PDB file of C-alpha atoms in Angstrom:
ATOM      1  CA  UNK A 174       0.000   0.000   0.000  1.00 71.00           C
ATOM      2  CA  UNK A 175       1.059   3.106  -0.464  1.00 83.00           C
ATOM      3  CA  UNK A 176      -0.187   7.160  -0.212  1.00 83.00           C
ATOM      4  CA  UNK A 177       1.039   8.736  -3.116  1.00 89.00           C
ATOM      5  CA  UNK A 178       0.388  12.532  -4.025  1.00 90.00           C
ATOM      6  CA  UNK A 179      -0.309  12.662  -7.608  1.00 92.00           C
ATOM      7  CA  UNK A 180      -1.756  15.710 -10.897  1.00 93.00           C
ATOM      8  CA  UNK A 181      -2.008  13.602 -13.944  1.00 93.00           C
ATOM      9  CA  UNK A 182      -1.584  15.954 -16.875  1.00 94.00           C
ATOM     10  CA  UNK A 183      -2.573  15.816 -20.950  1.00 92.00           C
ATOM     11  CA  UNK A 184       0.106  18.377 -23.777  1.00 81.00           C
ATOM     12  CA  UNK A 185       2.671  20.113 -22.463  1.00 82.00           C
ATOM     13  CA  UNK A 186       2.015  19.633 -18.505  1.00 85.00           C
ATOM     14  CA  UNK A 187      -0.692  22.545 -19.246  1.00 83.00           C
ATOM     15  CA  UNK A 188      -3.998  20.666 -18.930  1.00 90.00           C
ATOM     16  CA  UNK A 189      -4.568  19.040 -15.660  1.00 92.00           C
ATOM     17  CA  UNK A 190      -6.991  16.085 -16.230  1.00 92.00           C
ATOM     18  CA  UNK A 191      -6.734  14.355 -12.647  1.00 90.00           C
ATOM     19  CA  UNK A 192      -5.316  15.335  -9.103  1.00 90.00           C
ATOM     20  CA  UNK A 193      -5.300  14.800  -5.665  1.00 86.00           C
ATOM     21  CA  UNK A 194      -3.364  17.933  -4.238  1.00 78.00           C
ATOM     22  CA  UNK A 195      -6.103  19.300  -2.806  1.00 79.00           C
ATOM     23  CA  UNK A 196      -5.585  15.908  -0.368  1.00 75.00           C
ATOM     24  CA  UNK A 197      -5.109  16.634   3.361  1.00 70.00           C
ATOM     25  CA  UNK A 198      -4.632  12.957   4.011  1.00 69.00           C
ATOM     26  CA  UNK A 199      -4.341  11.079   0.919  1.00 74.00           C
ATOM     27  CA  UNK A 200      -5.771   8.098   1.380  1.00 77.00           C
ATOM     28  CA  UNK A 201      -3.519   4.570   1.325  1.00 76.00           C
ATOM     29  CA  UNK A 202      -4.136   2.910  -1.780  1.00 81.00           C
ATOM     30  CA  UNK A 203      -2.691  -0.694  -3.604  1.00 77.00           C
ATOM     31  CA  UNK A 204      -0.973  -1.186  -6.271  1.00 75.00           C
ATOM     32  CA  UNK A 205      -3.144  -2.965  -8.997  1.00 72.00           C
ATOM     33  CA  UNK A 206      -6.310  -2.596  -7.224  1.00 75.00           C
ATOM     34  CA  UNK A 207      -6.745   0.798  -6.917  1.00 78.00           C
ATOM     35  CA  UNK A 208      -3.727   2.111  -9.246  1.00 80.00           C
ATOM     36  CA  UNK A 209      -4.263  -0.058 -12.268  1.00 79.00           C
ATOM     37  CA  UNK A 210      -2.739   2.442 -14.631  1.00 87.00           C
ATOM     38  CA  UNK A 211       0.319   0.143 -15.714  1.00 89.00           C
ATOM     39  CA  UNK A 212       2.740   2.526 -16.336  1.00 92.00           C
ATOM     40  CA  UNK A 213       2.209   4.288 -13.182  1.00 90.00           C
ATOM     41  CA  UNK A 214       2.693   0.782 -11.836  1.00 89.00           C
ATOM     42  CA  UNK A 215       6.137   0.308 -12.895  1.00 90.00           C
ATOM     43  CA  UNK A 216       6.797   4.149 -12.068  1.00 91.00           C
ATOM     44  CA  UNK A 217       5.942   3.765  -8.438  1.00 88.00           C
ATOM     45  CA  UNK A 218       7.642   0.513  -7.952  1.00 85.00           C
ATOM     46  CA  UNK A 219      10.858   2.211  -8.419  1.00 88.00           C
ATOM     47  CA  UNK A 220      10.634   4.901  -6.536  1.00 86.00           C
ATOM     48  CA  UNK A 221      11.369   5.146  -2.690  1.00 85.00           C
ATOM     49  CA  UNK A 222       9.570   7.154   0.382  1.00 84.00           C
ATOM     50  CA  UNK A 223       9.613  10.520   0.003  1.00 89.00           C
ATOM     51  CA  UNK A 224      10.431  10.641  -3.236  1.00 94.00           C
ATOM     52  CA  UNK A 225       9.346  12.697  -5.917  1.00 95.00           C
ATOM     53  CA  UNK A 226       9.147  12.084 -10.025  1.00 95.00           C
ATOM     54  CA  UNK A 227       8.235  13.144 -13.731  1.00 95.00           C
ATOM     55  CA  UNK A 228       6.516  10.374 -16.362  1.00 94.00           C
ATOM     56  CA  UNK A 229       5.952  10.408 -19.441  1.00 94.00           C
ATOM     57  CA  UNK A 230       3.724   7.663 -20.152  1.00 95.00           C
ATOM     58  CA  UNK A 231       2.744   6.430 -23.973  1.00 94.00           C
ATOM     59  CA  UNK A 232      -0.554   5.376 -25.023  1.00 94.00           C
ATOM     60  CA  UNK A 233       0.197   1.621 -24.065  1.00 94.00           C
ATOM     61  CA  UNK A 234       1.784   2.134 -20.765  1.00 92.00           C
ATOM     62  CA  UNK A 235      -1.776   4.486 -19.688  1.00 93.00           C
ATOM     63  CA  UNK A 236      -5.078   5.102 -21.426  1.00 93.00           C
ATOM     64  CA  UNK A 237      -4.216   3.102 -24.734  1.00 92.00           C
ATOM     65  CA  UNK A 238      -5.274   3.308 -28.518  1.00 91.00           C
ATOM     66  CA  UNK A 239      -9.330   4.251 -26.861  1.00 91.00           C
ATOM     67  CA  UNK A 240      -8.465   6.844 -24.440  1.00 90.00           C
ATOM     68  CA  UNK A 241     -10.929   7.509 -22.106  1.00 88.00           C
ATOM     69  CA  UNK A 242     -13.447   9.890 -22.850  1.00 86.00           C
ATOM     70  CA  UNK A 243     -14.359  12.763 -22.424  1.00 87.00           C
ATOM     71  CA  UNK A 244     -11.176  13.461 -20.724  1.00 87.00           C
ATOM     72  CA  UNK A 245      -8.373  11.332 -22.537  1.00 92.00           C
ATOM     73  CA  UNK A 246      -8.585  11.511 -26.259  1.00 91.00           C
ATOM     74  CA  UNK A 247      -7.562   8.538 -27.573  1.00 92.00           C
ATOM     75  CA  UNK A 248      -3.689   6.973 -28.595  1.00 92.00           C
ATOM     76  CA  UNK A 249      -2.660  10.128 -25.948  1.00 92.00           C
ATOM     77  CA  UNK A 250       0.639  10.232 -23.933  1.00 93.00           C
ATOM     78  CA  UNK A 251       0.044  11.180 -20.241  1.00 94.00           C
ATOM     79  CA  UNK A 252       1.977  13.137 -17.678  1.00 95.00           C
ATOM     80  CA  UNK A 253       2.324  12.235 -14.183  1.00 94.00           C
ATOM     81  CA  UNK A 254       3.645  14.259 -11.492  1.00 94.00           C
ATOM     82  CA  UNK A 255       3.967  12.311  -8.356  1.00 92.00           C
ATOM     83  CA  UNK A 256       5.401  11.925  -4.689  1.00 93.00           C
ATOM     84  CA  UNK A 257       5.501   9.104  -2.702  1.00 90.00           C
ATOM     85  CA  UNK A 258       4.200  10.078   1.108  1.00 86.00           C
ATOM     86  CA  UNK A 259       4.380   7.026   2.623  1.00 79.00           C
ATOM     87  CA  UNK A 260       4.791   3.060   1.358  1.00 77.00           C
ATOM     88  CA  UNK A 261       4.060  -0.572   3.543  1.00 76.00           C
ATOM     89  CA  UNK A 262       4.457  -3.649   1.428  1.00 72.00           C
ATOM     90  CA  UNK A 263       1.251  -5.449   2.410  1.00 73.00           C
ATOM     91  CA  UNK A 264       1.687  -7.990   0.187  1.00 77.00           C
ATOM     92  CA  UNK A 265       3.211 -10.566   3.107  1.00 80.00           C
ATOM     93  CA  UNK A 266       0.597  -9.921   4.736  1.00 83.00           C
ATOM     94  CA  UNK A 267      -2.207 -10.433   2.623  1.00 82.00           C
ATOM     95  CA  UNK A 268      -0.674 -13.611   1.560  1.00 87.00           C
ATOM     96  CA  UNK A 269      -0.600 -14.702   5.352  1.00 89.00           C
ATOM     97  CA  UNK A 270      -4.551 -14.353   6.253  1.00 85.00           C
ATOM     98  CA  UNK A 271      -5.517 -16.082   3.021  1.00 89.00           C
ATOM     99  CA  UNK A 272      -3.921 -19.301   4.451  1.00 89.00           C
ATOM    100  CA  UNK A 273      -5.732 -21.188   7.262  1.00 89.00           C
ATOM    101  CA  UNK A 274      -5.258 -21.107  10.704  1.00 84.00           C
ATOM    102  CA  UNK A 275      -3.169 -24.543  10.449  1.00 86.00           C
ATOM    103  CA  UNK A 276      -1.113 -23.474   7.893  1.00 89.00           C
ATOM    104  CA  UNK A 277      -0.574 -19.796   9.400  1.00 86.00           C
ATOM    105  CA  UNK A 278       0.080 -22.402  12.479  1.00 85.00           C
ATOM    106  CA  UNK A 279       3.171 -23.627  10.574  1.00 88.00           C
ATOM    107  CA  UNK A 280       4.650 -21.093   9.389  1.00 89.00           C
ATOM    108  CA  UNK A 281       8.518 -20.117  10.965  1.00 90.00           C
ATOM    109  CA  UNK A 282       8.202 -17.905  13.880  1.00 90.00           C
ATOM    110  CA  UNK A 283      10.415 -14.675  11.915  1.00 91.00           C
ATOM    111  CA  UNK A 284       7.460 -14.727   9.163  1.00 91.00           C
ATOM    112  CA  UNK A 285       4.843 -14.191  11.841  1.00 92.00           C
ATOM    113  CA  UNK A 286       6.588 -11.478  13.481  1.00 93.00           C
ATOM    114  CA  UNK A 287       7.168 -10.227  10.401  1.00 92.00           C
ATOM    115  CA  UNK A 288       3.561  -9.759   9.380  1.00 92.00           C
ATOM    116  CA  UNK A 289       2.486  -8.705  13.011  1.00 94.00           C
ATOM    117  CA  UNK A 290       5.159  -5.828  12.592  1.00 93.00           C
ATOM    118  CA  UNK A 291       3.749  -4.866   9.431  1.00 90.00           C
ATOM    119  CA  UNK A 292       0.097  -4.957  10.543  1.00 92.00           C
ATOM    120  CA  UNK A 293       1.452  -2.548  13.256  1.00 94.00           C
ATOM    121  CA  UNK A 294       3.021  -0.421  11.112  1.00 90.00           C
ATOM    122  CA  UNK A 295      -0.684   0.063   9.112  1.00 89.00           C
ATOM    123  CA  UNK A 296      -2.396   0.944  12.303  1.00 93.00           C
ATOM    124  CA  UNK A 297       0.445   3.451  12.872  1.00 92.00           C
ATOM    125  CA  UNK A 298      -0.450   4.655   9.391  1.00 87.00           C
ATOM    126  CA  UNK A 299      -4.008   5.060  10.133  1.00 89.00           C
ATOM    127  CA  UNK A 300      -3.635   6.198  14.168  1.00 93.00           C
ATOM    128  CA  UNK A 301      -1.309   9.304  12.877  1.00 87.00           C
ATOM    129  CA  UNK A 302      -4.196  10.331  10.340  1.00 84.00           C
ATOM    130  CA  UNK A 303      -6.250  10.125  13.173  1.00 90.00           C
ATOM    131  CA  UNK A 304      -8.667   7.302  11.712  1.00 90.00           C
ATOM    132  CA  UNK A 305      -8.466   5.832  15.468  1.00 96.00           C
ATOM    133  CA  UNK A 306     -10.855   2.857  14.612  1.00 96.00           C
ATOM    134  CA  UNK A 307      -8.673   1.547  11.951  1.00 93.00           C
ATOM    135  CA  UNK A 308      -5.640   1.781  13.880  1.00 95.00           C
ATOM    136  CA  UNK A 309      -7.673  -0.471  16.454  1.00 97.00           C
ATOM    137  CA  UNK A 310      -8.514  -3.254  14.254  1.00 95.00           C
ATOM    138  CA  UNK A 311      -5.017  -3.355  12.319  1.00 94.00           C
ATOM    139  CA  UNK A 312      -3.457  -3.898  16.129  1.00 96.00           C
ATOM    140  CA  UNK A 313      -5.863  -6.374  16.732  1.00 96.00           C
ATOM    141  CA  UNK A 314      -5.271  -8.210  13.837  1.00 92.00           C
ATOM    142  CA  UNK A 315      -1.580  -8.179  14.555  1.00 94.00           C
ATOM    143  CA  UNK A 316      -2.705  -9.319  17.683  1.00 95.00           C
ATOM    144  CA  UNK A 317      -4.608 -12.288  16.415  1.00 91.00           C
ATOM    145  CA  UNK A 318      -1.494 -13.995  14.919  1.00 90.00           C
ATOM    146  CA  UNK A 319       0.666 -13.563  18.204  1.00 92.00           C
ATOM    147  CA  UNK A 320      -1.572 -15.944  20.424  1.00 84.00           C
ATOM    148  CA  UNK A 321       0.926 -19.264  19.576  1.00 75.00           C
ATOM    149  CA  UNK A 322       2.915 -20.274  22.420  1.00 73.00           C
ATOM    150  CA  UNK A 323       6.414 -21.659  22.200  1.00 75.00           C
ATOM    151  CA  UNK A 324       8.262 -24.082  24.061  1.00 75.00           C
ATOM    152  CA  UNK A 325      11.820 -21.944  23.139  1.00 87.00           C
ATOM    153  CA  UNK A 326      12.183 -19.213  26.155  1.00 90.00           C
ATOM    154  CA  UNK A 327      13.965 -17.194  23.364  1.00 90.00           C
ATOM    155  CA  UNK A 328      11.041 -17.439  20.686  1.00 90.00           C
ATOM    156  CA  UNK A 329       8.819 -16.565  23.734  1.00 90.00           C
ATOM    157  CA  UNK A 330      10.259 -13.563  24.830  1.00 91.00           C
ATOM    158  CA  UNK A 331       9.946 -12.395  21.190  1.00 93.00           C
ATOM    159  CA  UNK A 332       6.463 -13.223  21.087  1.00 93.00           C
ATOM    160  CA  UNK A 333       5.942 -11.238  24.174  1.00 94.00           C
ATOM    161  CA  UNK A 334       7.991  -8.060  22.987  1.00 95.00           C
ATOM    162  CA  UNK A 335       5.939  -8.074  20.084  1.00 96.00           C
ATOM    163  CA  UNK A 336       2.125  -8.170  21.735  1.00 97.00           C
ATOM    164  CA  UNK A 337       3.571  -5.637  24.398  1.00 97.00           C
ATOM    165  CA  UNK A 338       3.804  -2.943  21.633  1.00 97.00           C
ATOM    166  CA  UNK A 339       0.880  -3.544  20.931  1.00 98.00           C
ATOM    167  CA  UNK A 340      -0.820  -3.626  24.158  1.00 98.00           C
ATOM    168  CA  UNK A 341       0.556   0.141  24.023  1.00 98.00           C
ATOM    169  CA  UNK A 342      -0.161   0.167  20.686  1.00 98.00           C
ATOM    170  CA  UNK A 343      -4.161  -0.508  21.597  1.00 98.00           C
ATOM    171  CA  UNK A 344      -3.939   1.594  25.193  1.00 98.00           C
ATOM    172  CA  UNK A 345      -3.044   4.563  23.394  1.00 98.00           C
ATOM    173  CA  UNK A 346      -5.981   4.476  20.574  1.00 98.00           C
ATOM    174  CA  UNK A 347      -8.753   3.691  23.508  1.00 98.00           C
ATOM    175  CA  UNK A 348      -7.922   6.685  24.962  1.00 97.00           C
ATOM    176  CA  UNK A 349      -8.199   8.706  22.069  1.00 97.00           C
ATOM    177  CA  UNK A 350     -11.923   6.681  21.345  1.00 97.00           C
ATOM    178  CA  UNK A 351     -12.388   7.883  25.096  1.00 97.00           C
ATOM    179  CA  UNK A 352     -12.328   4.617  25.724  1.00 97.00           C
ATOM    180  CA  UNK A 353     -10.453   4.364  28.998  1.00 97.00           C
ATOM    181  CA  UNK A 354     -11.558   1.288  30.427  1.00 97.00           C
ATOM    182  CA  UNK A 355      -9.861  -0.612  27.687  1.00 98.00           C
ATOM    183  CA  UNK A 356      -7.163   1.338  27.566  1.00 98.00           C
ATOM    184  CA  UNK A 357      -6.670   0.213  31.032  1.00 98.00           C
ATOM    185  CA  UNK A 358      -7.420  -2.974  30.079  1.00 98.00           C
ATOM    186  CA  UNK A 359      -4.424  -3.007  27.365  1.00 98.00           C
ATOM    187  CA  UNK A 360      -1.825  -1.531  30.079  1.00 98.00           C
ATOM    188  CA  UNK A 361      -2.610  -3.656  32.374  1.00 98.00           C
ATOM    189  CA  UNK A 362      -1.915  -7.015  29.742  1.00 98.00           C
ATOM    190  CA  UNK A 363       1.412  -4.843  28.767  1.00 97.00           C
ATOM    191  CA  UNK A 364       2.275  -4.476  32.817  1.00 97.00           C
ATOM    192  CA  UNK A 365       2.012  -8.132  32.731  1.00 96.00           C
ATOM    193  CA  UNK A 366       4.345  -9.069  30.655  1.00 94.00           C
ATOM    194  CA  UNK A 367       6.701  -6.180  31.386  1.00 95.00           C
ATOM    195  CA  UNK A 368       6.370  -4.854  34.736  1.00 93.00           C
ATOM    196  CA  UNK A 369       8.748  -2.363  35.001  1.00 93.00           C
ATOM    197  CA  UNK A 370       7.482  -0.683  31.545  1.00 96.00           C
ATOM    198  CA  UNK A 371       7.090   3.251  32.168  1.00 97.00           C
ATOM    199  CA  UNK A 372       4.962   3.835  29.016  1.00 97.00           C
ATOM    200  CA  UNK A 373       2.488   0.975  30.053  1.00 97.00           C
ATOM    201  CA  UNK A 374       2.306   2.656  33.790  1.00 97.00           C
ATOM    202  CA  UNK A 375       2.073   5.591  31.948  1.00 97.00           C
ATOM    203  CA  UNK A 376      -1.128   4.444  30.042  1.00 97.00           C
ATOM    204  CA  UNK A 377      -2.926   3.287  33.026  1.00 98.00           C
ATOM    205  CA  UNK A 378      -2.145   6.251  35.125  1.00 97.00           C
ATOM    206  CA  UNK A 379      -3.990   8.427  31.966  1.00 97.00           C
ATOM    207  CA  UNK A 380      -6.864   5.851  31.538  1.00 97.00           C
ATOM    208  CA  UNK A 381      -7.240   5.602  35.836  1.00 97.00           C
ATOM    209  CA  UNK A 382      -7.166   9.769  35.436  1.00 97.00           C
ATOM    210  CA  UNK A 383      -9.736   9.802  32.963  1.00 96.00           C
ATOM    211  CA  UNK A 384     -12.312   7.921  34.785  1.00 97.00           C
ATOM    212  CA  UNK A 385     -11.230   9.721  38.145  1.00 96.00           C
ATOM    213  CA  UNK A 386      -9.970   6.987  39.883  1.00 97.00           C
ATOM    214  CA  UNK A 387      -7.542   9.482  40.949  1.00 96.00           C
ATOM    215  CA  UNK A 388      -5.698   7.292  43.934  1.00 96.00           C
ATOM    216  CA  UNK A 389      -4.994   4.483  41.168  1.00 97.00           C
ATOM    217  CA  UNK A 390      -4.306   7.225  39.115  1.00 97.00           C
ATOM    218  CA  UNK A 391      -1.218   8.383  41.088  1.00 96.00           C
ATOM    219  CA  UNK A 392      -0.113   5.050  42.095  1.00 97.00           C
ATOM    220  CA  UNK A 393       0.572   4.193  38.555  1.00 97.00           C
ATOM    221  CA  UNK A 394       1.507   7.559  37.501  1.00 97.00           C
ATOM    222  CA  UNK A 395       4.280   7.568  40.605  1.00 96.00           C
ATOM    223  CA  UNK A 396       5.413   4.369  39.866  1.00 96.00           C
ATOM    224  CA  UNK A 397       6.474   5.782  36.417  1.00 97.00           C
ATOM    225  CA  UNK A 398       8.317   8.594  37.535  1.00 96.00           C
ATOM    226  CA  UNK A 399      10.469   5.960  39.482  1.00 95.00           C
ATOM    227  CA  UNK A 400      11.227   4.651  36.576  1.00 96.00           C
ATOM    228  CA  UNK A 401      11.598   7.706  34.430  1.00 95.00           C
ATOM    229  CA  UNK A 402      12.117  11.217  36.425  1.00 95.00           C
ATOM    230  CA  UNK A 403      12.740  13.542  33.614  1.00 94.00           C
ATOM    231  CA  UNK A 404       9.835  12.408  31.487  1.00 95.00           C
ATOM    232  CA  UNK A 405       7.704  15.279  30.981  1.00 94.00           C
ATOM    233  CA  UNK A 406       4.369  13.867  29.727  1.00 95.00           C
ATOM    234  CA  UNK A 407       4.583  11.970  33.002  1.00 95.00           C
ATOM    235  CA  UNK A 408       5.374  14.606  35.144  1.00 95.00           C
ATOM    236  CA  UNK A 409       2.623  17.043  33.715  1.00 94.00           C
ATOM    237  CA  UNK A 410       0.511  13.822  33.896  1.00 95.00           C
ATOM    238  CA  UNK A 411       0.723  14.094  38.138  1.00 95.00           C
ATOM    239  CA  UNK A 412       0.608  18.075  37.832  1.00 95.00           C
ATOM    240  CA  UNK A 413      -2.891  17.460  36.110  1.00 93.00           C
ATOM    241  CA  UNK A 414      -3.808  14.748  38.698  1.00 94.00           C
ATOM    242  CA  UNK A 415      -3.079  16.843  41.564  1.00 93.00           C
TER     243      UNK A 415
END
């Protein structure tokens, strides 16, 4: 997947026939599903984050010998002006949750990560454009995979490192749904795993604050200054408590 700002031009880049500037948030789109202009395709696949480019594309790499009318005569060359914003390769992923449970149940330890990691990194996508619901459900799903349990103490611990991100992950994005009895609910599970974690302490001190359970509240929110004195969120957190 990838968000892409794009102005798709006709002549001499003088006649805009198709742009999404105008875009805030542009949204995350595939390749081939919802960019099926081939040329464009190839274009993108070679370009990096951040980057910005220039096509030319010919008749047969866009809008071929028909066009598409009204606004693309037909045999016309096309100019693209794009920038890529941001880019996940989902296509792991969506290779992973087509197989069934036993076969996802098989799979080597590093691919499952793998795929949780990259699930995470789409509800990161989605939590930083503020779409806080479809943050929740790509951690979730991340968090679906995670549940096998392994003999090794060393596959384990990676297992755990893994579902406590997300745990914070998941904490974080209840609170902004106001949601702050799960979010306390997600701290908690990290606190489990990780006691000493100031960010999960952190989360349940906010989430205890929230629904005024202020003595909880500073417990939690104490017990994370231990841990981190300088940290300023949690220090404001306790000016706002008291």
């Amino acid at each position: 997947g990838c968000t892409v700002k794009y102005s798709g031009y006709l002549g001499n880049w003088n006649k805009l026939f198709c742009s999404n500037g105008n875009s805030k948030y542009p949204r995350l789109m595939k390749l081939g599903k919802d960019i099926t202009l081939w040329g464009l395709e190839i274009g993108l696949l070679s370009m990096t984050k951040g980057e910005a480019a220039l096509f030319i594309l010919t008749p047969e790499y866009a809008y071929g010998q028909r066009g598409c009318p009204p606004s693309i005569p037909p045999n016309t060359t096309v100019l693209f002006k794009v920038e890529v914003l941001d880019f996940i390769d989902s296509e792991e992923c969506d290779a992973f949750f087509e197989l069934t449970y036993e076969q996802q149940d098989r799979l080597p330890l590093e691919k499952v990560l793998k795929v949780a990691a990259t699930e995470r990194e789409f509800g990161n996508y989605f939590f930083y454009k503020q779409r806080f619901k479809i943050a929740k459900d790509r951690y979730k799903r991340a968090l679906s995979i995670l549940g096998r349990s392994s003999s090794s103490k060393a596959e384990q611990s990676q297992i755990n490192a893994s579902k406590v991100l997300l745990f914070l992950n998941l904490s974080l994005t209840y609170l902004k749904l106001e949601r702050a009895d799960r979010a306390l609910k997600y701290g908690e599970l990290a606190l489990e795993m990780d006691q000493g974690n100031a960010k999960a302490l952190f989360r349940c001190g906010q989430a205890c604050l929230y629904m005024r359970e202020y003595s909880k509240s500073r417990d939690f929110l104490a017990r994370a200054q231990c841990i981190q004195p300088f940290n300023r969120d949690i220090n404001n957190e306790l000016k706002k408590l008291a």
